[in-house]
Structure formats: structure tokens, C-alpha cells
Coordinates of C-alpha atoms in Angstrom, one line a residue:
M201 CA 0.0 0.0 0.0
G202 CA 1.6 3.2 -1.2
G203 CA 1.4 6.4 0.8
T204 CA 3.1 9.4 2.3
V205 CA 4.6 9.0 5.7
L206 CA 6.9 11.6 7.4
Q207 CA 10.1 10.6 9.2
P208 CA 10.0 6.8 9.2
S209 CA 12.7 4.4 10.1
A210 CA 14.3 2.5 7.2
A211 CA 17.4 0.8 5.9
V212 CA 17.4 1.4 2.2
A213 CA 19.6 -0.8 0.1
L214 CA 21.6 1.1 -2.6
E215 CA 23.0 -2.1 -4.2
P216 CA 25.6 -1.0 -5.4
L217 CA 26.0 2.7 -5.8
H218 CA 27.9 2.7 -9.1
S219 CA 25.0 1.1 -10.9
L220 CA 22.1 2.6 -9.0
R221 CA 19.4 4.4 -11.1
V222 CA 18.9 7.8 -9.5
S223 CA 16.4 10.5 -10.6
V224 CA 15.3 13.8 -9.1
T225 CA 11.7 14.9 -9.1
H226 CA 10.3 18.4 -8.6
H227 CA 6.7 18.1 -7.4
P228 CA 5.1 20.2 -4.5
G229 CA 2.8 17.4 -3.3
T230 CA 4.9 16.2 -0.3
S231 CA 5.7 19.8 0.6
L232 CA 2.0 20.5 0.7
F233 CA 1.5 17.5 3.1
C234 CA 4.3 18.8 5.3
L235 CA 2.6 22.2 5.5
L236 CA -0.7 20.5 6.3
I237 CA 0.9 18.5 9.2
D238 CA 2.5 21.7 10.4
A239 CA -0.8 23.7 10.2
L240 CA -2.3 21.0 12.5
G241 CA 0.2 21.8 15.1
M242 CA 2.3 18.7 14.8
P243 CA 5.9 19.4 15.7
G244 CA 9.1 18.7 13.8
Q245 CA 8.7 20.2 10.3
G246 CA 10.8 23.4 10.7
V247 CA 8.4 25.5 8.7
P248 CA 9.2 29.3 8.9
P249 CA 6.7 31.2 11.0
T250 CA 5.7 33.6 8.2
L251 CA 4.8 30.6 5.9
R252 CA 3.1 28.8 8.8
Q253 CA 0.8 31.8 9.5
A254 CA 0.0 32.2 5.8
V255 CA -1.1 28.5 5.6
R256 CA -3.0 28.5 8.8
S257 CA -5.0 31.6 7.7
A258 CA -5.8 30.0 4.4
V259 CA -7.1 26.5 5.3
P260 CA -10.8 25.9 6.1
A261 CA -11.2 25.2 9.8
D262 CA -14.1 22.7 9.4
D263 CA -12.0 20.6 6.9
M264 CA -9.0 20.7 9.2
N265 CA -11.0 19.4 12.1
R266 CA -12.3 16.6 9.9
L267 CA -8.9 15.6 8.8
A268 CA -6.9 16.0 12.0
P269 CA -7.8 12.5 13.5
L270 CA -6.7 10.8 10.2
L271 CA -3.2 12.3 10.3
E272 CA -2.1 11.3 13.8
G273 CA 0.3 8.8 12.3
Y274 CA 1.9 11.4 10.1
G275 CA 0.7 9.8 6.9
F276 CA -2.1 8.9 4.6
P277 CA -2.7 6.7 1.4
D278 CA -1.8 8.2 -2.0
C279 CA -5.5 8.5 -3.0
F280 CA -5.8 11.6 -0.8
A281 CA -2.7 13.3 -2.2
P282 CA -2.6 15.7 -5.3
L283 CA -2.1 13.2 -8.2
A284 CA 0.6 13.5 -10.8
G285 CA -0.1 15.8 -13.7
P286 CA 1.5 18.6 -15.7
D287 CA 0.8 21.1 -12.8
L288 CA -0.6 21.0 -9.3
P289 CA -4.1 22.4 -10.1
S290 CA -4.6 19.6 -12.6
G291 CA -3.4 17.1 -9.9
L292 CA -6.0 18.5 -7.5
E293 CA -8.7 18.2 -10.1
R294 CA -7.8 14.5 -10.6
L295 CA -7.8 14.1 -6.8
R296 CA -11.5 15.3 -6.7
E297 CA -12.6 13.1 -9.7
Q298 CA -11.3 9.7 -8.4
D299 CA -13.6 6.7 -8.3
L300 CA -15.0 6.5 -4.8
S301 CA -15.0 2.7 -4.6
E302 CA -11.2 2.7 -5.4
V303 CA -10.7 5.4 -2.7
S304 CA -12.5 3.3 -0.2
E305 CA -10.4 0.3 -1.1
Q306 CA -7.1 2.2 -0.7
A307 CA -8.3 3.6 2.6
R308 CA -9.1 0.0 3.8
G309 CA -5.6 -1.1 2.8
W310 CA -4.1 1.8 4.6
Y311 CA -6.1 1.1 7.8
E312 CA -5.2 -2.5 7.8
S313 CA -1.4 -1.9 7.2
S314 CA -0.7 1.2 9.3
P315 CA -1.2 2.4 12.9
A316 CA -4.3 4.5 11.9
P317 CA -7.1 5.5 14.3
A318 CA -9.6 2.7 13.8
A319 CA -12.9 4.6 14.3
E320 CA -12.1 7.5 12.0
W321 CA -10.7 5.4 9.2
A322 CA -13.8 3.2 9.4
R323 CA -15.9 6.3 8.5
V324 CA -13.6 7.0 5.6
I325 CA -14.0 3.5 4.2
E326 CA -17.8 3.7 4.6
R327 CA -18.2 7.3 3.1
P328 CA -15.0 8.5 1.4
A329 CA -16.6 11.4 -0.5
P330 CA -16.6 14.0 2.3
Y331 CA -13.0 13.2 3.2
L332 CA -11.8 13.3 -0.4
A333 CA -13.5 16.7 -0.8
A334 CA -12.0 18.0 2.4
F335 CA -8.4 16.9 1.4
A336 CA -9.0 18.6 -2.0
R337 CA -10.2 21.9 -0.4
V338 CA -7.4 22.0 2.1
F339 CA -4.6 21.3 -0.4
S340 CA -6.1 23.9 -2.8
A341 CA -6.1 26.5 0.0
I342 CA -2.5 25.6 1.0
W343 CA -1.4 25.9 -2.6
E344 CA -2.9 29.4 -2.9
A345 CA -0.8 30.5 0.1
Y346 CA 2.3 28.6 -1.0
A347 CA 2.6 28.8 -4.8
V348 CA 4.8 31.9 -4.7
V349 CA 7.3 30.2 -2.5
W350 CA 7.4 27.2 -4.7
Q351 CA 7.9 29.3 -7.8
R352 CA 10.7 31.3 -6.2
A353 CA 12.5 28.1 -5.2
Q354 CA 12.8 26.7 -8.8
P355 CA 16.4 27.8 -9.3
L356 CA 17.3 26.1 -6.0
L357 CA 15.6 22.9 -7.1
W358 CA 17.4 22.9 -10.4
R359 CA 20.7 23.5 -8.6
E360 CA 19.9 20.3 -6.5
T361 CA 19.3 18.4 -9.7
E362 CA 22.7 19.5 -11.0
R363 CA 24.3 18.5 -7.8
V364 CA 22.9 15.0 -7.9
G365 CA 23.9 14.6 -11.5
T366 CA 27.4 15.8 -10.8
A367 CA 27.7 13.3 -7.9
T368 CA 26.4 10.4 -10.1
V369 CA 29.0 11.0 -12.9
T370 CA 31.9 11.6 -10.5
G371 CA 31.3 8.6 -8.2
T372 CA 30.4 10.7 -5.2
L373 CA 26.8 9.8 -4.8
D374 CA 27.4 8.4 -1.3
V375 CA 28.6 11.9 -0.2
V376 CA 25.3 13.5 -1.4
L377 CA 23.1 10.8 0.1
A378 CA 24.9 10.8 3.5
G379 CA 24.2 14.6 3.8
L380 CA 20.6 14.7 2.4
A381 CA 18.4 15.3 5.4
N382 CA 20.2 15.5 8.8
P383 CA 23.2 14.1 10.6
C384 CA 21.3 10.9 11.5
W385 CA 21.1 9.6 8.0
R386 CA 24.3 7.7 7.0
V387 CA 25.6 5.5 4.2
E388 CA 27.5 2.4 5.0
H389 CA 28.4 -0.4 2.6
D390 CA 25.8 0.4 0.0
T391 CA 23.0 0.9 2.5
L392 CA 21.3 4.2 3.6
Y393 CA 20.4 4.0 7.3
C394 CA 17.6 6.1 8.8
P395 CA 16.9 5.8 12.5
P396 CA 13.5 5.5 14.1
L397 CA 11.7 8.8 14.7
H398 CA 7.9 9.2 14.6
T399 CA 7.1 5.8 13.2
A400 CA 8.7 2.5 12.5
R401 CA 7.1 1.9 9.0
T402 CA 9.8 0.6 6.7
P403 CA 9.1 0.6 2.9
C404 CA 10.5 -2.3 0.9
R405 CA 12.8 -1.8 -2.0
E406 CA 13.2 -4.6 -4.5
A407 CA 16.4 -5.4 -6.2
G408 CA 17.0 -3.4 -9.4
Q409 CA 14.6 -0.6 -8.5
G410 CA 15.9 2.9 -8.6
L411 CA 16.1 5.8 -6.1
V412 CA 14.0 8.9 -6.5
L413 CA 15.2 12.0 -4.8
A414 CA 12.6 14.7 -4.0
P415 CA 13.9 17.9 -2.6
L416 CA 11.3 19.7 -0.4
V417 CA 10.6 23.4 -0.2
C418 CA 8.6 23.7 3.0
G419 CA 10.7 23.3 6.2
S420 CA 14.2 22.7 7.4
A421 CA 13.5 19.6 9.4
T422 CA 11.1 17.6 7.2
Y423 CA 12.0 14.4 5.4
S424 CA 10.3 11.1 4.5
I425 CA 10.9 7.7 2.9
S426 CA 8.2 6.1 0.8
S427 CA 7.5 3.8 -2.1
D428 CA 7.4 5.4 -5.5
G429 CA 5.9 2.4 -7.3
S430 CA 7.9 0.9 -10.0
A431 CA 10.4 3.8 -9.8
G432 CA 11.7 2.4 -6.5
T433 CA 12.1 4.3 -3.2
R434 CA 11.5 8.0 -2.8
L435 CA 13.7 10.0 -0.4
S436 CA 12.2 13.4 0.4
Y437 CA 14.4 15.9 2.2
P438 CA 14.9 19.7 2.6
A439 CA 16.4 21.2 -0.5
P440 CA 20.0 22.3 0.4
G441 CA 20.3 26.1 0.9
L442 CA 16.6 26.4 1.7
A443 CA 15.5 30.0 2.5
L444 CA 11.8 30.5 2.7
I445 CA 11.2 34.2 3.3
P446 CA 8.2 35.3 1.2
G447 CA 9.2 38.2 -1.1
G448 CA 12.9 37.5 -0.5
D449 CA 15.7 37.6 -3.1
P450 CA 15.8 34.9 -5.7
V451 CA 18.3 32.0 -5.3
Q452 CA 21.7 32.8 -6.7
P453 CA 23.6 30.1 -8.6
A454 CA 26.5 28.4 -7.0
A455 CA 29.9 29.7 -8.0
D456 CA 31.4 26.3 -9.1
S457 CA 30.8 22.6 -9.4
L458 CA 32.5 21.7 -6.1
T459 CA 30.3 24.1 -4.2
I460 CA 27.2 22.7 -5.9
L461 CA 28.2 19.2 -4.9
L462 CA 29.4 19.7 -1.3
G463 CA 28.0 23.1 -0.3
P464 CA 30.1 26.2 0.4
A465 CA 31.5 25.3 3.8
R466 CA 32.6 21.7 2.8
A467 CA 33.9 22.8 -0.6
A468 CA 36.1 25.5 1.2
I469 CA 37.4 22.9 3.7
L470 CA 38.3 20.5 0.9
R471 CA 40.3 23.2 -0.8
L472 CA 42.0 24.4 2.4
A473 CA 43.0 20.8 3.1
A474 CA 45.6 21.2 0.4
H475 CA 47.7 23.1 3.0
T476 CA 47.2 20.3 5.6
P477 CA 45.6 22.5 8.3
T478 CA 44.3 21.6 11.8
V479 CA 40.6 21.7 12.5
G480 CA 41.2 24.8 14.5
E481 CA 42.9 26.5 11.6
I482 CA 39.9 25.6 9.4
A483 CA 37.5 27.1 12.0
T484 CA 39.5 30.3 12.1
A485 CA 39.7 30.6 8.3
L486 CA 36.0 30.1 7.9
S487 CA 35.0 32.0 11.0
S488 CA 32.6 29.1 11.7
G489 CA 31.8 27.1 14.8
S490 CA 30.6 24.1 12.7
A491 CA 34.0 23.3 11.2
T492 CA 34.4 20.2 13.3
Y493 CA 31.1 18.8 12.1
H494 CA 31.9 19.5 8.4
C495 CA 35.4 18.0 8.7
R496 CA 33.9 14.8 10.3
F497 CA 31.4 14.6 7.4
L498 CA 34.2 14.8 4.8
E499 CA 36.2 12.2 6.7
S500 CA 33.3 9.8 6.8
A501 CA 32.8 10.4 3.1
G502 CA 36.4 9.3 2.5
L503 CA 37.6 12.7 1.2
L504 CA 39.8 13.7 4.2
T505 CA 41.9 11.9 6.7
R506 CA 43.8 13.0 9.9
R507 CA 47.5 12.5 10.5
R508 CA 49.5 13.3 13.6
R509 CA 52.5 15.6 13.1
G510 CA 54.3 16.0 16.4
R511 CA 51.7 17.4 18.9
E512 CA 49.3 18.4 16.1
V513 CA 46.7 16.5 14.2
R514 CA 46.4 17.8 10.6
L515 CA 43.9 17.2 7.8
H516 CA 45.1 15.6 4.6
H517 CA 43.3 14.7 1.3
T518 CA 42.7 11.1 0.7
P519 CA 43.3 9.9 -2.9
R520 CA 39.6 10.2 -3.4
G521 CA 39.5 13.7 -2.1
R522 CA 42.4 14.8 -4.2
A523 CA 40.8 13.2 -7.3
L524 CA 37.5 15.0 -6.6
L525 CA 39.2 18.4 -6.1
D526 CA 41.3 17.9 -9.3
L527 CA 38.1 16.9 -11.2
M528 CA 36.1 20.0 -10.0
S529 CA 38.9 22.5 -10.4

């Protein structure tokens, strides 16, 4: 049973990275769901206050009250999400026009396979029409408040597509995957590990299926893992460099390929490592208190190593790190 679930636990086989089919999709559907969850007062999404207020002011209160009990498990079946189409309004129209018997069947499958509130989902299975209409109205209202943010973020999303493409052709996809959502996600031996948070639902990924990366434009702390049908497993995560200030400046393009791949701080550290600095020297050069965190990430990605020189421990490029720096220069 396919569906959208926020922040599950999973161990996603990447089998092996050099032949893994990876794609990037730009669709606001999951971002809309995250905004809906946030509007209901559920914590953990990292939505900016200005955007949160705009969404809460837009959504119909009666519909929100109807849907709230259904979303206690931070998820719902795909039949209640905006369906795929050339644009979001057409996806919402397709959502409204679904066959009610099929919606009821999907709701039944979701109820039987997930920790959903029994009484409320029994009502959905019996009479899906009011709930389908409520989801459509709520998502339409959220989209009205959110569309300008989504449009302004398009350069950022295309930058992320370029970053994933660069990682794929340079053999550094593990570096990108390990830093997608938060420090808890990690890649080890062709497996992406995601620890338990709100729910323990674990999607299955069959051998030979691909990986779909879906950068989100809604909050700094929202991510999910779900099935994407025959395409494989979908990883949804905050788009790197996310800045959601309505009316703010457009996203500026990154200066170079290494910055696109690693981000500005990690790219700068990899370049500075040519001079075999200490972590303290890195922190001073970048005027950053997060230098230790970024250095550890680059070490775990196999790009840097530490060597003791007398009383000092200095950073050095690994052969992989040197090769990546040469390739991106």
C-alpha cells in the first residue's frame, strides 16, 4: 500500500552505488502535506513562522477538524494526495474526480497496514466522499498560500538536480546521500540507514529498483521515505540552501561545481586541506563554529583523513578527495 509518511525508520539498500538508477523529481505534493501537518500543530517540520501563518490563515477550519484525526500517524494513502499531472491544479482536479470505490479500497488497505485510528478510518472507508472533498479543499487552500514560495525556489531545485547529476557521474553519490536530510542519515556499505523517529514503518525496495530524490521546499526539518511504485524508493528531504522568506531575493547560482556538490563550507574545507591545516585553523579561516562537524562529514565520506604531526593532528586529502578536487577545479 503506497502512501506518504513523514520521518519513518528504514534501511534502504543502494546495491551497489555505481549502478544505482537515481532520478530527481520536482513536485510540490509532499511539501503540501508537510505544510498540512505543520498547520495541524504537529511538531518537527521546521516551517518558517511567516509561511506557517499564511497557511493556517488560508485553510478551512471545518475541513482541518475533519482531517486531523486521520493524520495522527503522520501519513495517509496516495488516493488523498494531489495526483501526478502537468501542474498542481490539474493534480488537485484529478484528486477530486477519483472513483469512490477505489478510494474506499485504498483507505481500507491503509487502515489494515498502518497504525491508523480505527474509528475515524472506518468512517472514511464507509463514506470516502466528504474526506476526499476535504483533502482537495485543504490542499487547494495551502497551494494558494504557498505557490509563490514554490515558484521562487525553482532555481534552488534545479541546482539540486545539477548537484545529484554531478555526484552520479563523479562517483560521489554516497557523499550526497549521506548529507541529504540530517546528521542521523548515513551511508554504509551500499545501505542508507535512517533511525526511528515518529514511526517504524519501513518501505520495501526490490532489487534493481531505482532511487527517486525529491527535494522539499517547506521546512528545514522535514524528510520522508516512501515507495514510488515501479520507480523504487523516494527520499524526500529539505532542498539544500533552503530559504523561505516570502518576497525574498531569488536564489543565486553556486559559483562552481565543487560548491554545488558539497555546499560552500565543505567545498572550502576540501580546498583548504591542500595546506594540511588543523581543524582549529579551518575554523579560524571560515569563522565558523561548525568546522568540526563538516570535517567529520568529509572524513566519513572518504575525502579527508587525519594524520598526527608532532603534537598536532592535521587534515590531509585522501586519494579520493584529491581526485575529486582535481576533477572539479
